CSV table of C-alpha atoms and ligand atoms in Angstrom, one decimal:
chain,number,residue,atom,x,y,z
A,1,UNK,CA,0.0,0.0,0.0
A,2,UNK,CA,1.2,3.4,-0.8
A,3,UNK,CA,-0.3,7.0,-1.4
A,4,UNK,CA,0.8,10.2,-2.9
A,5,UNK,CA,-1.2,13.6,-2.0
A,6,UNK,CA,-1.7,16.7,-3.9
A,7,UNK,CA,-3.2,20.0,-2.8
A,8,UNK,CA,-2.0,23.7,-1.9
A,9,UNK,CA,-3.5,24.9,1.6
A,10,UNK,CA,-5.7,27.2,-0.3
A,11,UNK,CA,-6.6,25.6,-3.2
A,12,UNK,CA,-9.4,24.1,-4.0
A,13,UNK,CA,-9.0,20.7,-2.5
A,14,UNK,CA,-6.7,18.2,-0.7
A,15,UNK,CA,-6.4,14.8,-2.7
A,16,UNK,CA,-4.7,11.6,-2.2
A,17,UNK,CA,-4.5,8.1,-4.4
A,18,UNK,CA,-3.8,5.1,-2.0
A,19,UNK,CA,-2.7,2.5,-4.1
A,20,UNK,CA,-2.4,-1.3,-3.8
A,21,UNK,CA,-5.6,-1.6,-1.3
A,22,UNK,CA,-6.7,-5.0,-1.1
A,23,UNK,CA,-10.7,-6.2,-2.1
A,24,UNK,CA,-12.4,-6.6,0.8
A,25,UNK,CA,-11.8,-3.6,3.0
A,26,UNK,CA,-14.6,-2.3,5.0
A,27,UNK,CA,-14.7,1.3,4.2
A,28,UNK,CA,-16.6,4.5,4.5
A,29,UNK,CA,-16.6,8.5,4.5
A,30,UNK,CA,-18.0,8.5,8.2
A,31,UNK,CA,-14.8,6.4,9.4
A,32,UNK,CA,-12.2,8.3,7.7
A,33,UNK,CA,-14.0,11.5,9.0
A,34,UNK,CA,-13.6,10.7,12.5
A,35,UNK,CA,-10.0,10.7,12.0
A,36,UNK,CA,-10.1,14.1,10.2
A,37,UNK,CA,-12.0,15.5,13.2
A,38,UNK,CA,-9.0,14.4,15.5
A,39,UNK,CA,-6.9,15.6,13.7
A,40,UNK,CA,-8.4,19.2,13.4
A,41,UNK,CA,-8.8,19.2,17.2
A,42,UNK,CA,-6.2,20.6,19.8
A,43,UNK,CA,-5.7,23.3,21.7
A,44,UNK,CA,-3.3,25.6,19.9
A,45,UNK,CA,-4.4,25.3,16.3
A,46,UNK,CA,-5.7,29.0,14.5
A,47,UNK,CA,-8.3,30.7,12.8
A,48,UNK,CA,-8.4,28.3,9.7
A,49,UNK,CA,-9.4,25.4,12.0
A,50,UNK,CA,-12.6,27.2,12.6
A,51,UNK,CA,-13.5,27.5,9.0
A,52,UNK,CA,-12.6,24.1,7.8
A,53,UNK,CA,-15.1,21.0,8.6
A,54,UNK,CA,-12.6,18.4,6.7
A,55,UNK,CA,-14.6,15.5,5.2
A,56,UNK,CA,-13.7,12.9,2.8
A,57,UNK,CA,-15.5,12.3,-0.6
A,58,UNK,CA,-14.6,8.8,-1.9
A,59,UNK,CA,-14.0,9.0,-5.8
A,60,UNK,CA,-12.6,5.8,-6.8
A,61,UNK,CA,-11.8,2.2,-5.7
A,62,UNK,CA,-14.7,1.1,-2.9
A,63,UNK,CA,-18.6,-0.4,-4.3
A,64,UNK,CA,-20.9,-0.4,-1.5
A,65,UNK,CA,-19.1,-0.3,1.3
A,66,UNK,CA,-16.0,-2.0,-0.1
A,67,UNK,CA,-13.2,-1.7,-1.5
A,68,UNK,CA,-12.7,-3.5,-5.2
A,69,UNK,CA,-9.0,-3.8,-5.4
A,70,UNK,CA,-8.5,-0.3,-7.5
A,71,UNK,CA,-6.9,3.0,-6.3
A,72,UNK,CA,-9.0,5.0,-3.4
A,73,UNK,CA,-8.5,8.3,-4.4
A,74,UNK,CA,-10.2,10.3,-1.9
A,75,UNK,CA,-10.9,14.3,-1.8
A,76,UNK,CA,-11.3,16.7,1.0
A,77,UNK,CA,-12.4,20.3,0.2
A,78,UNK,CA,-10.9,23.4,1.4
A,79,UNK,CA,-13.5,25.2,2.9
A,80,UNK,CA,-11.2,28.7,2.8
A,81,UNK,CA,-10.7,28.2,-0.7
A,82,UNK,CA,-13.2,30.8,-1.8
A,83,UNK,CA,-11.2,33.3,0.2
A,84,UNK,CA,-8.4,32.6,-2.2
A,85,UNK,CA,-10.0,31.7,-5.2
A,86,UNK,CA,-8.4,34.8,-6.8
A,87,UNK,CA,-4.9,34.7,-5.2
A,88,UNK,CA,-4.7,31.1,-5.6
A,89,UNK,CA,-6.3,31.3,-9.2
A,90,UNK,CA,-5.2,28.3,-11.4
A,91,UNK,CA,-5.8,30.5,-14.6
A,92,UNK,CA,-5.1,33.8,-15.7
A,93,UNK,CA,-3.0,36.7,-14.4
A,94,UNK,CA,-2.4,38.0,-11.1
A,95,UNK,CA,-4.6,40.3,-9.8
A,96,UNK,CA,-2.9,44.0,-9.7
A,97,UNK,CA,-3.2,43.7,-5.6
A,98,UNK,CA,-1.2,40.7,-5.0
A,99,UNK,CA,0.8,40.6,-2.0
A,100,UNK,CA,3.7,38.3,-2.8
A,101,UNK,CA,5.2,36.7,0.4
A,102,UNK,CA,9.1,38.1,0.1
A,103,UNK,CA,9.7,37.9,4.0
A,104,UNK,CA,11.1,33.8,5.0
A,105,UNK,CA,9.7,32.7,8.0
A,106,UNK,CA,12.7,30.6,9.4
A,107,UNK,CA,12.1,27.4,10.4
A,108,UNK,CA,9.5,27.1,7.5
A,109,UNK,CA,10.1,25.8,3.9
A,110,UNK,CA,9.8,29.8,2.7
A,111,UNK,CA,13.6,30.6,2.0
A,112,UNK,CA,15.0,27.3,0.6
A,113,UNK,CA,11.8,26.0,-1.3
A,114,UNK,CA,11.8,29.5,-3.4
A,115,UNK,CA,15.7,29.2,-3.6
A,116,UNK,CA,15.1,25.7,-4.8
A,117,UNK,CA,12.2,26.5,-7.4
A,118,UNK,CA,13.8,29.9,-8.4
A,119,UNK,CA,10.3,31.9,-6.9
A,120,UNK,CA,10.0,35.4,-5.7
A,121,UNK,CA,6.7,34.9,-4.0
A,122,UNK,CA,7.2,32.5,-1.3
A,123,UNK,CA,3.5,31.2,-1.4
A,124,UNK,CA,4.6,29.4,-4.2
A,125,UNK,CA,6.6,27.3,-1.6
A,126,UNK,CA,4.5,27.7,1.6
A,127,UNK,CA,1.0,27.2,0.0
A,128,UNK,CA,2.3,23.1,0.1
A,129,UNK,CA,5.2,23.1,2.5
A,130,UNK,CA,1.7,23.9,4.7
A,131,UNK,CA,0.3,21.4,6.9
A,132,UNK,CA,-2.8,21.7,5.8
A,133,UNK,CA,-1.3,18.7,3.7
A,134,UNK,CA,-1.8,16.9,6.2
A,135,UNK,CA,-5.1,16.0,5.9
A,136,UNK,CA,-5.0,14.4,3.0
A,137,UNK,CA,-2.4,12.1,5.0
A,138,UNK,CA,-4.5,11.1,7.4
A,139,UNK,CA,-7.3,10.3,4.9
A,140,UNK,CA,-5.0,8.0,3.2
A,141,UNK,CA,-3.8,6.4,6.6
A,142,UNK,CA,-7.5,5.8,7.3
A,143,UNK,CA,-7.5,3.0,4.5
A,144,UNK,CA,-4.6,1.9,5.8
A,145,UNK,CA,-6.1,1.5,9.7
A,146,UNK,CA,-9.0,0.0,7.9
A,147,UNK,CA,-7.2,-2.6,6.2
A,148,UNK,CA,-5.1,-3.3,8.9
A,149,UNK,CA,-8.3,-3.6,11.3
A,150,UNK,CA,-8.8,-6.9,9.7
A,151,UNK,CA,-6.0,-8.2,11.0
A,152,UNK,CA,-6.6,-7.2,14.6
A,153,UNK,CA,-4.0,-3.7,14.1
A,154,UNK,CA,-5.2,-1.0,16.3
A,155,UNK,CA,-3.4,2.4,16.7
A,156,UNK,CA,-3.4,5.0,19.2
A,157,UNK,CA,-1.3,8.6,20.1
A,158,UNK,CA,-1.1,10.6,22.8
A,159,UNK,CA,1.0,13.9,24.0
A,160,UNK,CA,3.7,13.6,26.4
A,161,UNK,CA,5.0,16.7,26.1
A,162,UNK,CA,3.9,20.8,25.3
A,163,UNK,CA,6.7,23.4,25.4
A,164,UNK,CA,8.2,22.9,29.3
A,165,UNK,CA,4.7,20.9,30.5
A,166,UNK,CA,6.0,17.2,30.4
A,167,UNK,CA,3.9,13.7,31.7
A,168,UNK,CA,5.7,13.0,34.5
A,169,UNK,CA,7.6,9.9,34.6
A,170,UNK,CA,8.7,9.4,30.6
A,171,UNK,CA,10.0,6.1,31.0
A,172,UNK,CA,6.8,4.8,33.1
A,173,UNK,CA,4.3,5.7,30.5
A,174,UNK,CA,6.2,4.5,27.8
A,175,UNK,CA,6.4,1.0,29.3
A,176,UNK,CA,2.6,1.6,30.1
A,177,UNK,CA,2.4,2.8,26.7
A,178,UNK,CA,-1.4,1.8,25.9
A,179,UNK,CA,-3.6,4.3,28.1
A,180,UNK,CA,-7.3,4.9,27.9
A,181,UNK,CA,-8.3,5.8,24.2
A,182,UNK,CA,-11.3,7.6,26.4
A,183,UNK,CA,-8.5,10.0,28.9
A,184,UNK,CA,-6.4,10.9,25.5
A,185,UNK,CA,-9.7,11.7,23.1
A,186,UNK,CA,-11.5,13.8,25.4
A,187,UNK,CA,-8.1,15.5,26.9
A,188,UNK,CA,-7.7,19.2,24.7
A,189,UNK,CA,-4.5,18.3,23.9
A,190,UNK,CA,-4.5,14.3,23.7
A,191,UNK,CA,-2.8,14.1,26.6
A,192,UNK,CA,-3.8,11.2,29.0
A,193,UNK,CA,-3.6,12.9,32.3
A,194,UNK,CA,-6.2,15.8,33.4
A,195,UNK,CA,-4.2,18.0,35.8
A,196,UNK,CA,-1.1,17.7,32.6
A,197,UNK,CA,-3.2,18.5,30.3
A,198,UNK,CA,-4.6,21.3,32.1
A,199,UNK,CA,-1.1,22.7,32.6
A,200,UNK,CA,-0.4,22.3,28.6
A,201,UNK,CA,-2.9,24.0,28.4
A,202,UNK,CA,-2.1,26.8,29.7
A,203,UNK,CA,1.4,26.8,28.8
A,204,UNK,CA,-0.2,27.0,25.1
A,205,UNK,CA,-2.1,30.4,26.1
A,206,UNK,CA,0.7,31.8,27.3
A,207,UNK,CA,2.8,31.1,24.5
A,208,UNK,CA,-0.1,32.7,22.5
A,209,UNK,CA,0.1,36.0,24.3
A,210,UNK,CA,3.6,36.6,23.9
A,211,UNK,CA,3.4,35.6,20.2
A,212,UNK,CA,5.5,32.3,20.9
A,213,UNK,CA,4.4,29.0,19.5
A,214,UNK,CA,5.6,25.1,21.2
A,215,UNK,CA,6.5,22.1,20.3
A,216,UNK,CA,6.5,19.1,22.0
A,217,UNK,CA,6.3,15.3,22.1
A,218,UNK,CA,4.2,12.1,21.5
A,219,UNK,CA,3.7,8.4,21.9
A,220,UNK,CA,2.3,6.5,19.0
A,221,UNK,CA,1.8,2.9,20.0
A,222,UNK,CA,0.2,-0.3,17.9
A,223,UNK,CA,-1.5,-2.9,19.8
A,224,UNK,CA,-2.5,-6.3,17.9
A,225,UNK,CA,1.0,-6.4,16.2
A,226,UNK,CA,2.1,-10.2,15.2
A,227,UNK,CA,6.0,-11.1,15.0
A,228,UNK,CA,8.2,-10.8,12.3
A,229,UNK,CA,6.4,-8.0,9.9
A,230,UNK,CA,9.2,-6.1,8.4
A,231,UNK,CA,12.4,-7.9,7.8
A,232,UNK,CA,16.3,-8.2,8.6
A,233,UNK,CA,17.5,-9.3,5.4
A,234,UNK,CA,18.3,-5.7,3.1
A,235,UNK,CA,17.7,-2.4,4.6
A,236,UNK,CA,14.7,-1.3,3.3
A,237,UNK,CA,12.7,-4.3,4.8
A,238,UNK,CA,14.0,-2.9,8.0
A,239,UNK,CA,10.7,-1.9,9.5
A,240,UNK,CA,12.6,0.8,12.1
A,241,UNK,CA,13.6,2.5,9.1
A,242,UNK,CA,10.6,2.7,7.4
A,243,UNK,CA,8.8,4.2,10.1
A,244,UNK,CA,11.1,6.4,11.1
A,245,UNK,CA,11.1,8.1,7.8
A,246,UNK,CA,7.5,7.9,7.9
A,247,UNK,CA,7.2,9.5,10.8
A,248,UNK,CA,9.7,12.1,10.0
A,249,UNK,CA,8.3,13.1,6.8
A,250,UNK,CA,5.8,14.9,8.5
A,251,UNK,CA,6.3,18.6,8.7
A,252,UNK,CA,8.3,20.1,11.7
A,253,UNK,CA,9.3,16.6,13.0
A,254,UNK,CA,12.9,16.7,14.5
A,255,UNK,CA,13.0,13.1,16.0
A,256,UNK,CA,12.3,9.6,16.6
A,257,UNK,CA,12.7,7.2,19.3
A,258,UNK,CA,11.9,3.3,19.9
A,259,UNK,CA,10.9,2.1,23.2
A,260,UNK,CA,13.8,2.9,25.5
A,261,UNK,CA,15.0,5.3,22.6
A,262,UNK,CA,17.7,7.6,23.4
A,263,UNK,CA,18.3,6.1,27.3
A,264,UNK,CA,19.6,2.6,25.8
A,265,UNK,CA,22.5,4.3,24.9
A,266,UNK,CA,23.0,4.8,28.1
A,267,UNK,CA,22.4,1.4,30.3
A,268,UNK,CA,24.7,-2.0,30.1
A,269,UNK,CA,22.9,-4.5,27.7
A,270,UNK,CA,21.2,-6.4,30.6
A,271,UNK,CA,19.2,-3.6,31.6
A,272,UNK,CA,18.2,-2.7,27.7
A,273,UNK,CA,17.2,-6.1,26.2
A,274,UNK,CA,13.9,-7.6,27.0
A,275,UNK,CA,14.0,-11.4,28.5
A,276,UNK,CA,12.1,-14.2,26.4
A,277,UNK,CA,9.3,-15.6,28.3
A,278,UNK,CA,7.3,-19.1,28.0
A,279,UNK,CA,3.8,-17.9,26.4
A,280,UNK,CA,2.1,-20.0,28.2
A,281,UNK,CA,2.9,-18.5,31.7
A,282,UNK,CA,1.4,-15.4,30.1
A,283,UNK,CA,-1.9,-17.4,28.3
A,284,UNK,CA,-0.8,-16.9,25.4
A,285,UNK,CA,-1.7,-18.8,22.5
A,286,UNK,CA,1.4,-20.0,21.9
A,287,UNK,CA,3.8,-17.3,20.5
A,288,UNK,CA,6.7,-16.1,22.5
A,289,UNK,CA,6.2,-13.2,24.8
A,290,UNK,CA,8.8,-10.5,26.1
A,291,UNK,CA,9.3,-9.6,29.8
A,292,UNK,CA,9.3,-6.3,29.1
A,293,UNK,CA,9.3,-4.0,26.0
A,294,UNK,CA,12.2,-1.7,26.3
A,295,UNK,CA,12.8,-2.4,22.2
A,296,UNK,CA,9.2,-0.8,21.8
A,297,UNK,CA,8.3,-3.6,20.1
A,298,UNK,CA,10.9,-4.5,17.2
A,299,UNK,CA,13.4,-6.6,17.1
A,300,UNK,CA,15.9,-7.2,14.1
A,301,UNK,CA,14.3,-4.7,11.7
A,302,UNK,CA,10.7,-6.8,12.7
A,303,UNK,CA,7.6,-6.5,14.7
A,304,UNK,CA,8.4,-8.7,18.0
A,305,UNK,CA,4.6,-9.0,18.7
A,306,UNK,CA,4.9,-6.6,21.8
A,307,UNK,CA,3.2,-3.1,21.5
A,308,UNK,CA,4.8,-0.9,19.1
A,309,UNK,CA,6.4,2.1,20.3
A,310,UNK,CA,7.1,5.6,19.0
A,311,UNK,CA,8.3,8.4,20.9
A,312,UNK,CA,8.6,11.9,18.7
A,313,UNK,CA,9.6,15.5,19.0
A,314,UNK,CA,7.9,18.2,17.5
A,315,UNK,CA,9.4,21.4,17.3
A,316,UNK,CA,7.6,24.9,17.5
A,317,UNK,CA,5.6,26.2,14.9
A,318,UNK,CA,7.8,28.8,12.8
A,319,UNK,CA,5.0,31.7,12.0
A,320,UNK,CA,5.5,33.8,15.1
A,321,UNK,CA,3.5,36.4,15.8
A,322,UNK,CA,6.6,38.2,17.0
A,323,UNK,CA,8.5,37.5,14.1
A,324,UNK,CA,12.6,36.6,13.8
A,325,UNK,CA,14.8,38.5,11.8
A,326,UNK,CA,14.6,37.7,8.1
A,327,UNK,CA,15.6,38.9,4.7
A,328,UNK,CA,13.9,40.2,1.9
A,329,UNK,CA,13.5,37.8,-0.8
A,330,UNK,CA,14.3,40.4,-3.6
A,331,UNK,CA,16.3,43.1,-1.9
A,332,UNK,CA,18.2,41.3,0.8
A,333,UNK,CA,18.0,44.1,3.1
A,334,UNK,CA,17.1,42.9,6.5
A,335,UNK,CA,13.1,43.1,7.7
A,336,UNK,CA,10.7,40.8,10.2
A,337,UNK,CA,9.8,37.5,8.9
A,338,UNK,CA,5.8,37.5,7.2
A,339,UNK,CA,3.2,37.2,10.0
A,340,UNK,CA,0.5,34.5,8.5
A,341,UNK,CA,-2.3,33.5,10.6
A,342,UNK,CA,-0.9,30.1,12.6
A,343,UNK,CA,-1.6,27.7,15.1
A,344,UNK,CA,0.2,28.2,18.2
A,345,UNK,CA,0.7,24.3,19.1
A,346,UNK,CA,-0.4,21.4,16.7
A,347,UNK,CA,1.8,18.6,18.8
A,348,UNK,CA,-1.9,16.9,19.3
A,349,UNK,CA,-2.2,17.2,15.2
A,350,UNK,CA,0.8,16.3,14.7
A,351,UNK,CA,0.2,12.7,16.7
A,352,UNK,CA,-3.0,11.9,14.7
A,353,UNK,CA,-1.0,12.5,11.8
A,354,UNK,CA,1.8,10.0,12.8
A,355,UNK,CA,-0.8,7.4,13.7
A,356,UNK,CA,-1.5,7.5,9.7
A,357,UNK,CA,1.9,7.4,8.4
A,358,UNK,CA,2.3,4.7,11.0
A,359,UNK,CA,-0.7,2.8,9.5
A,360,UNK,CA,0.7,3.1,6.0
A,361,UNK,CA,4.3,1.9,6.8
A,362,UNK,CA,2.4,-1.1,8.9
A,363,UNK,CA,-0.3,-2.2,6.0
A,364,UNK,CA,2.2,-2.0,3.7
A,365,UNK,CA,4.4,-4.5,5.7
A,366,UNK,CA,1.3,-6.7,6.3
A,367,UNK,CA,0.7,-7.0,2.7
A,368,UNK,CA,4.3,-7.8,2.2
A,369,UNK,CA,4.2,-11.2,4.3
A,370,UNK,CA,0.8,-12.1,3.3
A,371,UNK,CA,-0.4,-10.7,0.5
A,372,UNK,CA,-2.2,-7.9,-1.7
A,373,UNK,CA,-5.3,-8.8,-3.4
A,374,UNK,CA,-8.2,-9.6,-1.7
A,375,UNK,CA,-8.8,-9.6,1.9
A,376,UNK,CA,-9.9,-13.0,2.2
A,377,UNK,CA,-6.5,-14.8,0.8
A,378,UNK,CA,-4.5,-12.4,3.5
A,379,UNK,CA,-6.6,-13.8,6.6
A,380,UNK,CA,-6.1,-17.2,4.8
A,381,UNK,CA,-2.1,-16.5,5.0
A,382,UNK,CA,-2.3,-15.0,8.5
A,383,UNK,CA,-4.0,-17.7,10.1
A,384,UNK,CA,-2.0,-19.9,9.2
A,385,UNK,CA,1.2,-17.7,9.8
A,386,UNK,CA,-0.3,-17.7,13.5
A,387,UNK,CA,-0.9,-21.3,13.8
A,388,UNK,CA,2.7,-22.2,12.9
A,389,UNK,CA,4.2,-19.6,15.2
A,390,UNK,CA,2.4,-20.7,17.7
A,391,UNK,CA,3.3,-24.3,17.4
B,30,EPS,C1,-0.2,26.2,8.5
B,30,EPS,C2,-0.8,27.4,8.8
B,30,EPS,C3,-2.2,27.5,9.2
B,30,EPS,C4,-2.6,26.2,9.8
B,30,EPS,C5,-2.3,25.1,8.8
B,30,EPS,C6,-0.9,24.9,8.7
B,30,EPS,O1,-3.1,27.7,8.1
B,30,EPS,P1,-3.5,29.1,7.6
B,30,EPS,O2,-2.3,29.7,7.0
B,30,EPS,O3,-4.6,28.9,6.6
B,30,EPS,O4,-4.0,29.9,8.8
B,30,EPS,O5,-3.9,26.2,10.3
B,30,EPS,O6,-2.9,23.9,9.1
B,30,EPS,C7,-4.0,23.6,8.5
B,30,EPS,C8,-4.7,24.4,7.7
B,30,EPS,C9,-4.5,22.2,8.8
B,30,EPS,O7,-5.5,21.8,8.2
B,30,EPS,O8,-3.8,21.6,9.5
B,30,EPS,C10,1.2,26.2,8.0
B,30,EPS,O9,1.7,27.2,7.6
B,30,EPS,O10,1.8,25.1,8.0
């Protein structure tokens, strides 16, 4: 399974084609909406989040309620497009008012993307560097969850850090690392914990009065996992790998951990690696477990069948609303970098969009060890793959 997206943040539309979906996948609007609506929520995000209401419109690839084995190619309107339609116009000339953005934000793609594509209006850049792109991602990674639902895949995010406001305790909640889906969805900032979340809160307002924005961090973590997904023998079937750059593809990611992460650097090998333990101590149905999941769940390049575990950084949002020192595109003489209207935190958007990418890497795997066309011959494969590890 892969996708591609298209779509500038004030164009018409976002689009994405997700390819290589097997037949058989339940799949509709209302489920890939719900994950749109997480991701739009937060506290932190701007003025475009109340004018946007995402929602997906299926064009190709599912019949009643299924899909049929072709591309999904899905589309989710921009509802701020019509207050752009003539500065974002697809035909014709510019109008004589046009503002052209000459002032890089740093820390966006403003300077380098117009250095790169020879521009002297940096919306030509910004206008996809946005992520408002996004969306389209996690529309595609909603197939993906779909697909991978079959097979028993669940995946869940939640914040562990705003600006200065951390969840106490790092290394306890990421060996806990599955907490109440209920605690992280109704929290304003997906965090798990009331009084934290209370305090990122807060921390977010402040930052919004002194024209800062944060960053921050988050757990992504994958229950339902079966061994050996991924693979050890070339380096792109290493599944680390893949999700890392998954993960890191999306916009203003800095960093990616595994389980213990950074800290196994740190501790003598007996203290890092995770003891193998009879599965039938644990009433299991067979497979070996782990006595603990300090490799947050891989092994080798592979899925050990513990939880998956990410651990990401975030950094702050660049548009400040007390802008850094900049130069002019054109002139070079030194000026304040552009002002646009931002969010002040997306870390919680940024974790619902990780969950996706996460989804893709993960389906794609799946399909890898058992197969791409029809839903029906992959449970075949992965029942069977279970009854001989089991054994
Ligand atoms: C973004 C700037 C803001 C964000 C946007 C990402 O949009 P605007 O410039 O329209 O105010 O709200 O995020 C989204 C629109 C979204 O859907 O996540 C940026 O510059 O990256």
């Amino acid at each position: 399974m892969r996708y591609q997206s298209a779509g500038e943040s004030h164009g018409p539309a976002q689009v994405t084609i997700v390819s290589e979906v097997p037949a058989g996948v339940i799949l509709n609007a209302t489920s890939i909406d719900a994950d749109l609506a997480r991701r739009q929520s937060g506290h932190g995000r701007g003025g475009r989040m109340a004018i946007e209401r995402d929602s997906a419109e299926i064009l190709s690839g599912v019949r009643f309620g299924k899909t049929i084995g072709s591309p999904v190619a899905i589309m989710i309107a921009n509802r701020d497009w019509p207050n752009w339609s003539d500065r974002m116009a697809q035909e014709g000339k510019p109008p004589h008012d046009l503002v052209r953005e000459q002032s890089p934000r740093p820390g966006h793609a403003d300077l380098v993307g117009a250095m790169k594509i020879g521009t002297q209006d940096c919306r030509d850049v910004l206008e996809r560097a946005s992520a408002r792109e996004t969306a389209a991602r996690v529309a595609a990674g909603a197939v993906a969850r779909a697909f991978l639902s079959h097979l028993g895949v669940e995946i869940g995010s939640y914040v562990t850090r705003i600006g200065a406001v951390v969840l106490p305790d790092q290394a306890i909640a990421r060996k806990k690392a599955v907490f109440s889906a209920t605690k992280i969805e109704v929290s304003p900032v997906r965090c798990p914990d009331e009084e934290v979340s209370q305090q990122m809160v807060e921390a977010i307002d402040e930052a919004r009065a002194a024209g800062e924005s944060l960053g921050g961090w988050f757990n992504v973590s994958v229950t339902g996992l079966v061994p050996g997904i991924g693979g050890y023998a070339q380096a792109e079937d290493r599944l680390t790998g893949a999700l890392a750059g998954a993960v890191c593809s999306i916009p203003a990611i800095k960093g990616v951990q595994f389980g213990l992460g950074f800290e196994a650097g740190s501790l003598p090998g007996s203290q890092v690696h995770d003891a193998i333990i009879n599965p039938g101590a644990l009433g299991g149905r067979g497979i070996p477990r782990r006595a603990g999941n300090n490799a947050g769940g891989l092994e080798g390049g592979m899925t050990t069948g513990e939880t998956l575990l990410i651990s990401a950084v975030m950094k702050p949002i660049p548009t400040l609303t007390q802008p850094l020192q900049t130069i002019d595109l054109i002139s070079r003489q030194v000026t304040e970098a552009s002002k646009e209207r931002s969010d002040v935190c997306a870390v919680p958007a940024a974790a619902v969009v990780a969950e996706a990418e996460v989804a893709l890497v993960l389906a794609d795997a799946y399909q890898r060890k058992f197969g791409y066309d029809t839903i029906a011959d992959i449970l075949k494969a992965f029942e069977a793959y279970i009854e001989r590890i089991s054994r």
